[in-house]
Coordinates of C-alpha atoms (C1' of nucleotides) in Angstrom, one line a residue:
Chain A
M61 CA 58.9 118.3 99.5
A62 CA 56.9 115.7 97.6
I63 CA 59.2 112.9 98.4
R64 CA 59.2 113.5 102.1
Q65 CA 55.4 113.4 102.1
I66 CA 55.2 110.2 100.2
I67 CA 57.6 108.5 102.6
D68 CA 55.8 109.8 105.6
F69 CA 52.6 108.5 104.3
V70 CA 54.1 105.1 103.8
A71 CA 55.6 105.2 107.2
I72 CA 52.2 105.7 108.8
K73 CA 50.8 102.7 107.1
A74 CA 53.8 100.5 107.6
A75 CA 53.4 97.8 110.2
C76 CA 55.4 94.6 110.4
E77 CA 52.4 92.5 109.9
N78 CA 51.6 94.1 106.5
C79 CA 55.0 95.1 105.5
R80 CA 56.0 93.5 102.2
L81 CA 59.5 93.0 103.6
A82 CA 58.3 91.2 106.7
A83 CA 59.3 87.8 105.4
L84 CA 62.9 89.0 105.1
C85 CA 63.0 91.0 108.2
L86 CA 63.3 90.5 111.9
P87 CA 59.7 89.3 112.3
A88 CA 60.4 86.2 110.1
G89 CA 59.8 83.2 112.3
L90 CA 57.8 84.9 115.0
E91 CA 54.3 83.9 115.9
A92 CA 51.4 86.4 115.5
P93 CA 51.2 87.4 119.1
D94 CA 54.9 87.9 119.5
L95 CA 54.9 89.8 116.3
K96 CA 52.3 92.2 117.6
R97 CA 54.5 93.0 120.6
L98 CA 57.5 93.5 118.4
E99 CA 55.5 95.8 116.2
Q100 CA 54.7 98.1 119.0
L101 CA 58.3 98.8 119.6
V102 CA 59.1 99.9 116.1
R103 CA 59.9 103.5 115.4
R104 CA 60.1 105.0 112.0
P105 CA 62.4 108.0 112.0
H106 CA 62.6 110.5 109.2
P107 CA 64.5 109.5 106.0
L108 CA 68.2 110.1 105.8
R109 CA 69.8 111.6 102.8
R110 CA 72.8 110.4 100.9
G111 CA 75.8 110.4 103.1
A112 CA 74.0 110.9 106.4
A113 CA 75.0 108.5 109.2
L114 CA 72.5 106.2 110.8
F115 CA 75.0 105.4 113.6
R116 CA 78.6 105.9 114.1
A117 CA 81.4 103.8 115.5
S118 CA 81.7 104.2 119.3
D119 CA 78.2 105.5 119.5
R120 CA 76.3 103.9 122.3
M121 CA 74.0 101.4 120.6
H122 CA 70.4 102.1 121.2
A123 CA 68.6 100.3 118.4
I124 CA 68.6 97.7 115.7
Y125 CA 67.6 98.9 112.3
A126 CA 65.7 97.4 109.4
V127 CA 66.2 99.1 106.0
R128 CA 62.8 100.2 104.7
A129 CA 63.9 102.0 101.6
G130 CA 67.2 103.0 100.0
S131 CA 70.4 101.4 100.9
F132 CA 73.3 101.7 103.4
R133 CA 76.9 101.0 103.7
T134 CA 78.8 100.1 106.9
Y135 CA 82.4 100.8 107.3
Y136 CA 85.0 100.7 110.0
L137 CA 87.6 103.3 110.5
A138 CA 91.1 102.2 111.4
E139 CA 93.3 104.2 113.7
D140 CA 95.3 105.7 110.9
G141 CA 92.2 106.9 109.1
R142 CA 92.0 104.0 106.6
E143 CA 88.4 103.0 105.9
K144 CA 87.2 99.4 105.5
V145 CA 83.8 98.9 103.9
L146 CA 82.2 96.0 105.7
G147 CA 78.9 95.6 103.9
F148 CA 75.9 97.0 102.0
Y149 CA 72.3 96.8 103.1
L150 CA 69.2 96.6 101.0
P151 CA 65.6 97.0 101.9
G152 CA 64.4 94.3 104.4
E153 CA 68.0 93.8 105.7
L154 CA 68.9 94.4 109.3
L155 CA 71.9 96.2 110.6
G156 CA 73.4 97.4 113.8
F157 CA 74.0 94.2 115.7
D158 CA 77.7 94.8 115.8
G159 CA 77.2 96.6 119.2
L160 CA 75.1 93.8 120.8
G161 CA 78.1 92.6 122.8
S162 CA 79.6 95.7 124.1
G163 CA 76.7 98.2 123.8
Q164 CA 78.8 100.3 121.5
H165 CA 78.7 100.2 117.7
R166 CA 82.0 99.2 116.1
C167 CA 81.3 100.6 112.7
T168 CA 79.6 103.5 111.1
A169 CA 76.5 103.1 108.9
D170 CA 75.6 105.8 106.3
A171 CA 73.0 106.1 103.6
L172 CA 74.1 105.5 100.0
E173 CA 71.1 107.3 98.7
T174 CA 68.0 108.7 100.4
A175 CA 66.9 106.0 102.7
S176 CA 64.6 105.2 105.6
V177 CA 64.6 102.6 108.4
C178 CA 62.6 100.9 111.0
E179 CA 64.2 101.3 114.4
L180 CA 63.9 98.8 117.2
P181 CA 64.9 100.4 120.4
L182 CA 67.4 98.1 122.1
A183 CA 66.2 98.5 125.7
Q184 CA 62.7 97.4 124.9
L185 CA 63.9 94.8 122.5
Q186 CA 66.1 93.2 125.1
E187 CA 63.4 93.3 127.6
L188 CA 61.1 91.6 125.2
A189 CA 63.8 89.1 124.2
D190 CA 64.3 88.2 127.8
R191 CA 60.7 87.1 127.9
L192 CA 60.5 85.6 124.4
P193 CA 62.9 82.9 123.7
S194 CA 61.8 82.9 120.1
L195 CA 63.0 86.4 119.6
N196 CA 66.3 85.6 121.2
H197 CA 66.7 82.7 118.8
Q198 CA 65.9 85.1 116.0
L199 CA 68.6 87.4 117.2
Y200 CA 71.1 84.6 117.4
R201 CA 70.2 83.6 113.9
L202 CA 70.8 87.1 112.6
M203 CA 74.2 87.4 114.4
S204 CA 75.1 84.1 113.0
Q205 CA 74.3 85.3 109.5
E206 CA 76.5 88.2 110.1
I207 CA 79.3 85.8 111.0
A208 CA 78.6 83.7 108.0
H209 CA 78.8 86.7 105.7
D210 CA 82.1 87.8 107.2
Q211 CA 83.5 84.4 106.8
E212 CA 82.5 84.3 103.1
M213 CA 84.3 87.6 102.8
L214 CA 87.4 86.1 104.4
L215 CA 87.4 83.4 101.9
L216 CA 86.9 85.9 99.1
L217 CA 89.7 88.1 100.3
S218 CA 92.2 85.4 100.9
D219 CA 91.6 83.2 97.9
K220 CA 89.9 84.9 95.1
N221 CA 91.2 87.1 92.3
A222 CA 89.7 90.3 91.0
Q223 CA 87.3 88.5 88.6
E224 CA 86.1 86.1 91.1
R225 CA 85.5 88.8 93.6
L226 CA 83.5 91.0 91.3
A227 CA 81.5 88.1 90.0
T228 CA 80.7 87.0 93.5
F229 CA 79.7 90.4 94.5
L230 CA 77.4 91.0 91.5
L231 CA 75.6 87.6 91.8
N232 CA 75.1 88.2 95.5
L233 CA 73.5 91.6 94.8
A234 CA 71.4 90.1 92.1
Q235 CA 70.2 87.4 94.4
R236 CA 69.3 89.9 97.1
F237 CA 67.5 92.2 94.7
G238 CA 65.6 89.3 93.3
K239 CA 64.4 88.2 96.7
R240 CA 63.0 91.7 97.2
G241 CA 61.0 91.7 94.1
F242 CA 63.4 93.8 92.1
S243 CA 65.0 92.5 88.9
A244 CA 67.8 90.1 89.6
G245 CA 69.2 90.6 86.1
E246 CA 69.4 94.3 85.9
F247 CA 69.9 96.8 88.7
H248 CA 71.3 100.1 89.8
L249 CA 74.4 100.2 92.0
S250 CA 73.9 102.7 94.7
M251 CA 77.6 102.5 95.7
S252 CA 80.6 104.0 94.0
R253 CA 83.4 102.0 92.4
Q254 CA 85.5 103.2 95.3
N255 CA 83.1 101.6 97.7
I256 CA 82.9 98.4 95.8
A257 CA 86.7 98.3 95.5
N258 CA 87.2 98.8 99.2
Y259 CA 84.6 96.2 100.0
L260 CA 86.3 93.7 97.7
G261 CA 89.8 94.5 98.8
L262 CA 90.8 96.0 95.4
T263 CA 91.5 99.4 93.9
L264 CA 88.8 101.3 92.1
E265 CA 90.9 101.0 88.9
T266 CA 90.9 97.2 89.1
V267 CA 87.1 97.2 89.7
S268 CA 86.6 99.4 86.7
R269 CA 88.9 97.3 84.5
T270 CA 87.2 94.1 85.6
F271 CA 83.8 95.6 84.7
S272 CA 85.1 96.5 81.3
Q273 CA 86.5 93.1 80.8
F274 CA 83.3 91.4 81.8
Q275 CA 81.5 93.6 79.3
R276 CA 83.9 92.7 76.5
E277 CA 83.4 89.1 77.2
G278 CA 79.7 89.4 77.1
L279 CA 79.0 88.5 80.7
L280 CA 77.2 91.8 81.4
S281 CA 76.6 95.2 80.2
V282 CA 77.4 98.2 82.4
E283 CA 77.0 101.9 82.0
R284 CA 78.1 103.9 85.0
R285 CA 76.0 102.5 87.8
H286 CA 73.5 100.5 85.7
V287 CA 74.3 96.8 85.4
R288 CA 72.7 94.1 83.4
L289 CA 73.8 90.6 83.9
L290 CA 73.8 88.8 80.6
D291 CA 75.3 85.4 81.5
K292 CA 74.8 84.4 85.0
R293 CA 75.8 80.9 84.4
R294 CA 79.3 81.9 83.3
L295 CA 79.5 84.5 86.0
S296 CA 78.6 81.9 88.5
V297 CA 81.4 79.7 87.3
M298 CA 83.8 82.6 87.5
A299 CA 82.7 83.5 91.0
G300 CA 84.2 80.2 92.2
P301 CA 83.5 78.4 95.5
G302 CA 81.5 79.6 98.4
R303 CA 77.9 80.3 97.7
P304 CA 77.6 83.4 95.6
A305 CA 74.6 84.2 97.9
S306 CA 74.5 85.0 101.5
S307 CA 76.2 88.4 101.6
S308 CA 75.2 90.8 104.3
T309 CA 72.4 90.1 106.6
A310 CA 70.2 88.6 103.9
T311 CA 68.8 85.2 104.5
Chain B
M844 CA 99.4 56.2 128.9
A845 CA 100.6 58.6 131.6
I846 CA 99.4 61.7 129.9
R847 CA 95.9 60.4 129.6
Q848 CA 95.8 59.7 133.3
I849 CA 97.0 63.1 134.3
I850 CA 94.5 64.8 132.1
D851 CA 91.6 62.7 133.5
F852 CA 92.7 63.5 136.9
V853 CA 92.6 67.2 136.2
A854 CA 89.2 66.7 134.6
I855 CA 87.7 65.3 137.7
K856 CA 88.9 68.2 139.7
A857 CA 88.1 70.9 137.3
A858 CA 85.0 73.0 137.9
C859 CA 84.2 76.4 136.5
E860 CA 84.3 78.0 139.9
N861 CA 87.9 76.9 140.6
C862 CA 89.1 76.8 137.0
R863 CA 92.0 79.1 136.5
L864 CA 90.6 79.9 133.1
A865 CA 87.2 81.0 134.5
A866 CA 87.9 84.7 134.2
L867 CA 88.5 84.2 130.4
C868 CA 85.7 81.7 129.8
L869 CA 82.0 81.7 129.5
P870 CA 81.4 82.1 133.2
A871 CA 83.0 85.6 133.2
G872 CA 80.4 88.0 134.3
L873 CA 78.0 85.5 135.7
E874 CA 76.9 85.6 139.3
A875 CA 77.7 82.8 141.7
P876 CA 74.3 81.1 141.7
D877 CA 74.0 81.3 137.9
L878 CA 77.6 80.0 137.7
K879 CA 76.6 77.0 139.8
R880 CA 73.9 76.1 137.4
L881 CA 76.1 76.5 134.4
E882 CA 78.7 74.3 136.0
Q883 CA 76.3 71.5 136.3
L884 CA 75.9 71.4 132.5
V885 CA 79.6 71.1 131.8
R886 CA 80.9 67.8 130.4
R887 CA 84.6 67.0 130.0
P888 CA 85.1 64.5 127.2
H889 CA 88.3 62.6 126.7
P890 CA 91.2 64.6 125.2
L891 CA 91.6 64.7 121.4
R892 CA 94.8 64.0 119.7
R893 CA 96.5 66.1 117.1
G894 CA 94.3 66.2 114.0
A895 CA 91.1 64.9 115.6
A896 CA 88.0 66.8 114.9
L897 CA 86.0 68.4 117.7
F898 CA 83.1 69.0 115.3
R899 CA 82.7 69.1 111.6
A900 CA 81.0 71.5 109.1
S901 CA 77.4 70.5 108.6
D902 CA 77.4 68.5 111.8
R903 CA 74.3 69.2 113.9
M904 CA 75.5 71.6 116.6
H905 CA 75.0 70.1 120.0
A906 CA 77.4 72.0 122.2
I907 CA 79.6 75.0 122.8
Y908 CA 83.2 74.2 123.7
A909 CA 85.8 75.8 125.9
V910 CA 89.4 74.9 125.4
R911 CA 90.8 73.5 128.5
A912 CA 94.3 72.5 127.3
G913 CA 96.0 72.4 123.9
S914 CA 94.8 74.3 120.9
F915 CA 92.4 74.1 118.0
R916 CA 92.0 75.4 114.6
T917 CA 88.8 76.1 112.8
Y918 CA 88.5 76.0 109.0
Y919 CA 85.9 76.1 106.4
L920 CA 85.9 73.9 103.3
A921 CA 84.9 75.5 100.1
E922 CA 83.0 73.5 97.5
D923 CA 86.0 72.9 95.4
G924 CA 88.0 71.6 98.3
R925 CA 89.9 74.7 99.1
E926 CA 90.4 75.2 102.8
K927 CA 90.1 78.5 104.6
V928 CA 91.5 78.6 108.1
L929 CA 89.3 80.9 110.2
G930 CA 90.9 81.0 113.6
F931 CA 93.0 79.4 116.3
Y932 CA 91.8 78.8 119.8
L933 CA 93.9 78.7 123.0
P934 CA 93.0 77.6 126.5
G935 CA 90.1 79.5 127.9
E936 CA 88.7 80.4 124.6
L937 CA 85.3 79.3 123.4
L938 CA 84.4 77.9 120.0
G939 CA 81.5 76.5 118.2
F940 CA 79.0 79.4 118.1
D941 CA 79.0 79.4 114.4
G942 CA 76.1 77.1 114.5
L943 CA 73.9 79.0 116.9
G944 CA 71.8 80.4 114.2
S945 CA 71.1 77.4 112.0
G946 CA 71.8 74.6 114.5
Q947 CA 74.5 73.3 112.2
H948 CA 78.2 74.0 112.3
R949 CA 79.5 75.9 109.4
C950 CA 83.1 75.0 109.9
T951 CA 85.3 72.2 111.2
A952 CA 87.4 72.4 114.3
D953 CA 90.4 70.1 114.9
A954 CA 93.1 69.8 117.5
L955 CA 96.5 71.2 116.6
E956 CA 98.0 69.1 119.4
T957 CA 96.6 66.9 122.1
A958 CA 93.9 69.0 123.5
S959 CA 90.9 68.8 125.8
V960 CA 87.7 70.8 126.2
C961 CA 84.8 71.6 128.4
E962 CA 81.5 70.9 126.6
L963 CA 78.3 72.8 127.2
P964 CA 75.4 70.9 125.7
L965 CA 73.4 73.2 123.6
A966 CA 69.9 72.0 124.6
Q967 CA 70.5 72.6 128.3
L968 CA 72.4 75.7 127.7
Q969 CA 69.6 77.3 125.7
E970 CA 67.1 76.2 128.2
L971 CA 69.2 77.8 130.9
A972 CA 69.7 80.9 128.8
D973 CA 66.0 81.3 128.3
R974 CA 65.7 81.7 132.0
L975 CA 68.8 83.6 132.6
P976 CA 69.1 86.9 130.7
S977 CA 72.6 87.3 132.0
L978 CA 73.7 84.2 130.2
N979 CA 72.0 85.3 127.1
H980 CA 73.9 88.6 127.2
Q981 CA 77.0 86.7 127.7
L982 CA 76.4 84.7 124.6
Y983 CA 75.6 87.8 122.6
R984 CA 78.8 89.3 123.8
L985 CA 80.7 86.2 122.6
M986 CA 79.1 86.2 119.2
S987 CA 79.9 89.9 119.0
Q988 CA 83.5 89.1 119.7
E989 CA 83.5 86.6 116.9
I990 CA 82.2 89.3 114.6
A991 CA 84.8 91.7 115.8
H992 CA 87.5 89.2 115.2
D993 CA 86.3 88.5 111.7
Q994 CA 86.1 92.1 110.9
E995 CA 89.7 92.7 112.1
M996 CA 90.6 89.9 109.7
L997 CA 88.8 91.6 106.8
L998 CA 90.8 94.7 107.4
L999 CA 94.0 92.6 107.6
L1000 CA 93.2 90.8 104.4
S1001 CA 92.2 93.7 102.3
D1002 CA 94.7 96.3 103.5
K1003 CA 97.8 94.8 105.0
N1004 CA 100.9 93.5 103.4
A1005 CA 102.7 90.3 104.4
Q1006 CA 104.8 92.0 107.1
E1007 CA 101.9 93.7 108.7
R1008 CA 99.9 90.5 108.6
L1009 CA 102.5 88.4 110.3
A1010 CA 103.3 91.1 112.9
T1011 CA 99.6 91.5 113.7
F1012 CA 99.3 87.7 114.1
L1013 CA 102.3 87.3 116.4
L1014 CA 101.4 90.2 118.6
N1015 CA 97.9 88.9 118.9
L1016 CA 99.1 85.5 119.9
A1017 CA 101.5 87.0 122.4
Q1018 CA 98.7 89.0 124.0
R1019 CA 96.6 86.0 124.3
F1020 CA 99.3 83.8 125.7
G1021 CA 100.2 86.5 128.2
K1022 CA 96.6 86.7 129.4
R1023 CA 96.7 83.0 130.1
G1024 CA 99.8 83.2 132.2
F1025 CA 102.2 81.9 129.6
S1026 CA 105.0 84.1 128.4
A1027 CA 103.9 86.8 126.1
G1028 CA 107.4 87.1 124.7
E1029 CA 108.3 83.6 123.9
F1030 CA 106.1 80.8 122.8
H1031 CA 105.5 77.7 120.8
L1032 CA 103.4 77.8 117.6
S1033 CA 101.2 74.9 117.5
M1034 CA 100.2 75.5 113.9
S1035 CA 102.2 74.9 110.8
R1036 CA 103.4 77.6 108.4
Q1037 CA 100.8 76.4 106.0
N1038 CA 98.1 77.0 108.6
I1039 CA 99.5 80.5 109.4
A1040 CA 99.7 81.3 105.7
N1041 CA 96.2 80.2 105.0
Y1042 CA 94.9 82.1 108.0
L1043 CA 96.7 85.3 106.9
G1044 CA 95.8 84.9 103.2
L1045 CA 99.4 84.3 102.1
T1046 CA 101.5 81.3 100.9
L1047 CA 103.6 79.4 103.3
E1048 CA 106.7 80.5 101.4
T1049 CA 105.9 84.1 102.1
V1050 CA 105.3 83.4 105.8
S1051 CA 108.6 81.7 106.0
R1052 CA 110.4 84.5 104.2
T1053 CA 108.8 87.1 106.4
F1054 CA 109.8 85.2 109.5
S1055 CA 113.4 85.2 108.2
Q1056 CA 113.2 88.8 107.4
F1057 CA 112.0 89.7 110.9
Q1058 CA 114.8 87.7 112.3
R1059 CA 117.4 89.4 110.2
E1060 CA 116.0 92.8 111.3
G1061 CA 116.2 91.8 115.0
L1062 CA 112.5 91.9 115.6
L1063 CA 112.3 88.3 116.8
S1064 CA 114.2 85.0 116.8
V1065 CA 112.5 82.0 115.4
E1066 CA 113.5 78.4 115.2
R1067 CA 111.0 76.1 113.6
R1068 CA 108.0 76.7 115.8
H1069 CA 109.6 78.4 118.7
V1070 CA 109.3 82.2 118.6
R1071 CA 110.8 84.9 120.8
L1072 CA 109.6 88.4 120.2
L1073 CA 112.6 90.7 120.7
D1074 CA 111.1 94.1 119.8
K1075 CA 107.4 94.3 120.4
R1076 CA 107.5 98.1 120.0
R1077 CA 108.7 97.9 116.4
L1078 CA 106.5 94.9 115.7
S1079 CA 103.6 96.9 116.9
V1080 CA 104.4 99.7 114.5
M1081 CA 104.8 97.3 111.7
A1082 CA 101.4 95.7 112.5
G1083 CA 99.7 98.9 111.5
P1084 CA 96.2 99.9 112.4
G1085 CA 93.5 97.9 114.0
R1086 CA 94.3 96.6 117.5
P1087 CA 96.9 93.9 117.4
A1088 CA 94.8 92.3 120.1
S1089 CA 91.3 90.9 119.9
S1090 CA 91.8 88.0 117.6
S1091 CA 89.7 84.9 118.0
T1092 CA 87.2 84.7 120.8
A1093 CA 89.6 86.1 123.4
T1094 CA 88.4 89.0 125.5
Chain C
dC1194 C1' 120.6 55.1 109.0
dG1195 C1' 117.6 56.8 105.9
dC1196 C1' 113.0 58.4 104.8
dC1197 C1' 109.5 61.9 105.2
dC1198 C1' 107.5 66.1 106.2
dG1199 C1' 107.7 70.7 107.3
dT1200 C1' 110.5 74.4 106.4
dT1201 C1' 113.8 77.5 104.1
dT1202 C1' 115.7 79.8 100.2
dG1203 C1' 116.1 81.1 95.3
dA1204 C1' 114.6 82.8 90.6
dG1205 C1' 111.2 84.0 87.5
dA1206 C1' 106.2 84.9 86.4
dT1207 C1' 102.0 87.2 87.4
dC1208 C1' 98.3 90.0 89.0
dG1209 C1' 97.0 94.0 90.9
dT1210 C1' 98.7 98.5 92.2
dT1211 C1' 100.4 103.0 91.3
dC1212 C1' 100.8 107.0 88.8
dA1213 C1' 99.0 109.6 85.2
dA1214 C1' 96.0 111.2 81.6
dG1215 C1' 91.7 111.7 79.6
dC1216 C1' 86.5 111.1 79.4
dC1217 C1' 81.8 111.8 80.6
dA1218 C1' 77.6 113.6 83.0
dG1219 C1' 75.7 116.8 85.8
dG1220 C1' 75.7 121.1 88.0
dT1221 C1' 77.0 126.1 88.2
dG1222 C1' 77.6 130.6 86.8
dG1223 C1' 78.1 134.0 83.4
Chain D
dC716 C1' 72.4 128.6 76.4
dC717 C1' 76.9 127.6 76.6
dA718 C1' 81.4 127.3 78.9
dC719 C1' 83.4 125.7 82.6
dC720 C1' 84.2 122.9 86.6
dT721 C1' 83.9 118.9 89.4
dG722 C1' 83.7 114.2 90.8
dG723 C1' 83.3 109.7 89.4
dC724 C1' 84.9 106.6 86.0
dT725 C1' 87.8 104.6 82.4
dT726 C1' 92.1 103.4 80.2
dG727 C1' 97.2 103.0 79.7
dA728 C1' 102.0 101.9 81.1
dA729 C1' 105.4 100.5 84.3
dC730 C1' 106.4 98.8 88.7
dG731 C1' 106.5 95.7 92.5
dA732 C1' 104.8 92.4 96.1
dT733 C1' 103.5 88.1 96.3
dC734 C1' 102.9 83.7 94.1
dT735 C1' 104.7 79.7 91.6
dC736 C1' 107.9 76.4 90.7
dA737 C1' 111.9 74.2 92.2
dA738 C1' 115.6 72.7 95.0
dA739 C1' 117.9 71.9 99.3
dC740 C1' 117.9 71.5 104.3
dG741 C1' 117.1 69.4 108.8
dG742 C1' 114.6 67.2 112.6
dG743 C1' 112.0 63.4 114.1
dC744 C1' 110.7 58.7 113.7
dG745 C1' 110.6 54.1 112.1

DNA sequence: CGCCCGTTTGAGATCGTTCAAGCCAGGTGG
DNA sequence: CCACCTGGCTTGAACGATCTCAAACGGGCG
């Protein structure tokens, strides 16, 4: 498979120090010598294909992951089988902290498209963290961001209507894509309407209708999963309070 | 003031080792020698009266707090002035981590009634944590719990109807009161309907009506802020999926 | 005693859901 | 190569839970 080969090739070359995502990733804020040590821990497993799980709820946590390519979704399964989508993760973003307290993951992460990660084995990471306060602080910072994201979502879910929710979501994605060197005005949604709806606490019909409405109003153009934001200013007004930014583990 | 004197008297005697809340508090899981060191950091400021802020959003974070008596609410102020109540804190529960990442609090905490806290100054706590991996792990565990709580709330806000929300809330409170040696079947709500409503993503009218409905159905009796749960089994069924437990920073 | 605030209760409006039908793109098999 | 099928998406119509607006109640405090 050609794709597999390309990815493996990249994997061999990838190192935190040279990684174009480094600034967004765990290494951010670490000094060169600490970075070297961190780098030695990193594993780069084979890519996952669409739908494959990176980890599952109640799995013993054995690593933190950085998205290298592709994208992920995390969700959480209620006792009665209902799913709740908790977040989406783009390249450079970290996931898997949810287990740091208990040693067990609380949610499942699966790939929305073919995707690959860097893996930081927990045992060695904690050992390193116990000796490097700076790494500890970095981990606190990341968990804090997770909390910040969840609290933004609480505000969104309790106060915002469908338009505000979708606008917030799209601007957030745009901002995160932009930060990664992709276009912030035009992008591909790797998640289905159903996933977006679940994440935003709506039904897929409402998401679909709201997309159509935004398009009629000239705020964006959308065709299946391709979106182009045409009037970010107005979208931003629609999105309402709470920074449109800051979703997921992005800085 | 008599009350003030009593509280000060208790404050002098209180020490983590003897504190009846110790098992629920930060010290849980720490060994005796580490506990001693932690204990030396603790300050016990004067009680706060109803409405007084323990810390405010955008304040520089300089401590973590453990509730000693009374109760607190945390909320988060959106740009347009809308408030979002994030959580309630009972004796033995810890608050104030939200700033661990950035060094700034993201939300405001205020007393719902006369309340007092133990204060763990951040600078010394971090210094201690840098030398005590066990304390670090404890802090991770607590932040993790915060995340767990927020994610339970995300599920509640996106999936549950008013009855499920209120039932979940009441059972959660009951469980937390019970763990603290108060009655788990009958308790006083220190927060207003407005606060409950905001926390649950409803209006105060809906909360009020749902209380009345529960009472008509024999699930509980309620008079102003005094609640007695009469049929926890049925309430539990109503509450739906996601553990009814685990709210806030309680273990 | 009377005011004020938090709460309860009622009636109507609204937004999102539900149920249902149809569309479109991509993949499959004849 | 085309017909068909499937899954994801769009659109419509009616329903319903919650919100909004409004009024009245009741306890606590000056």
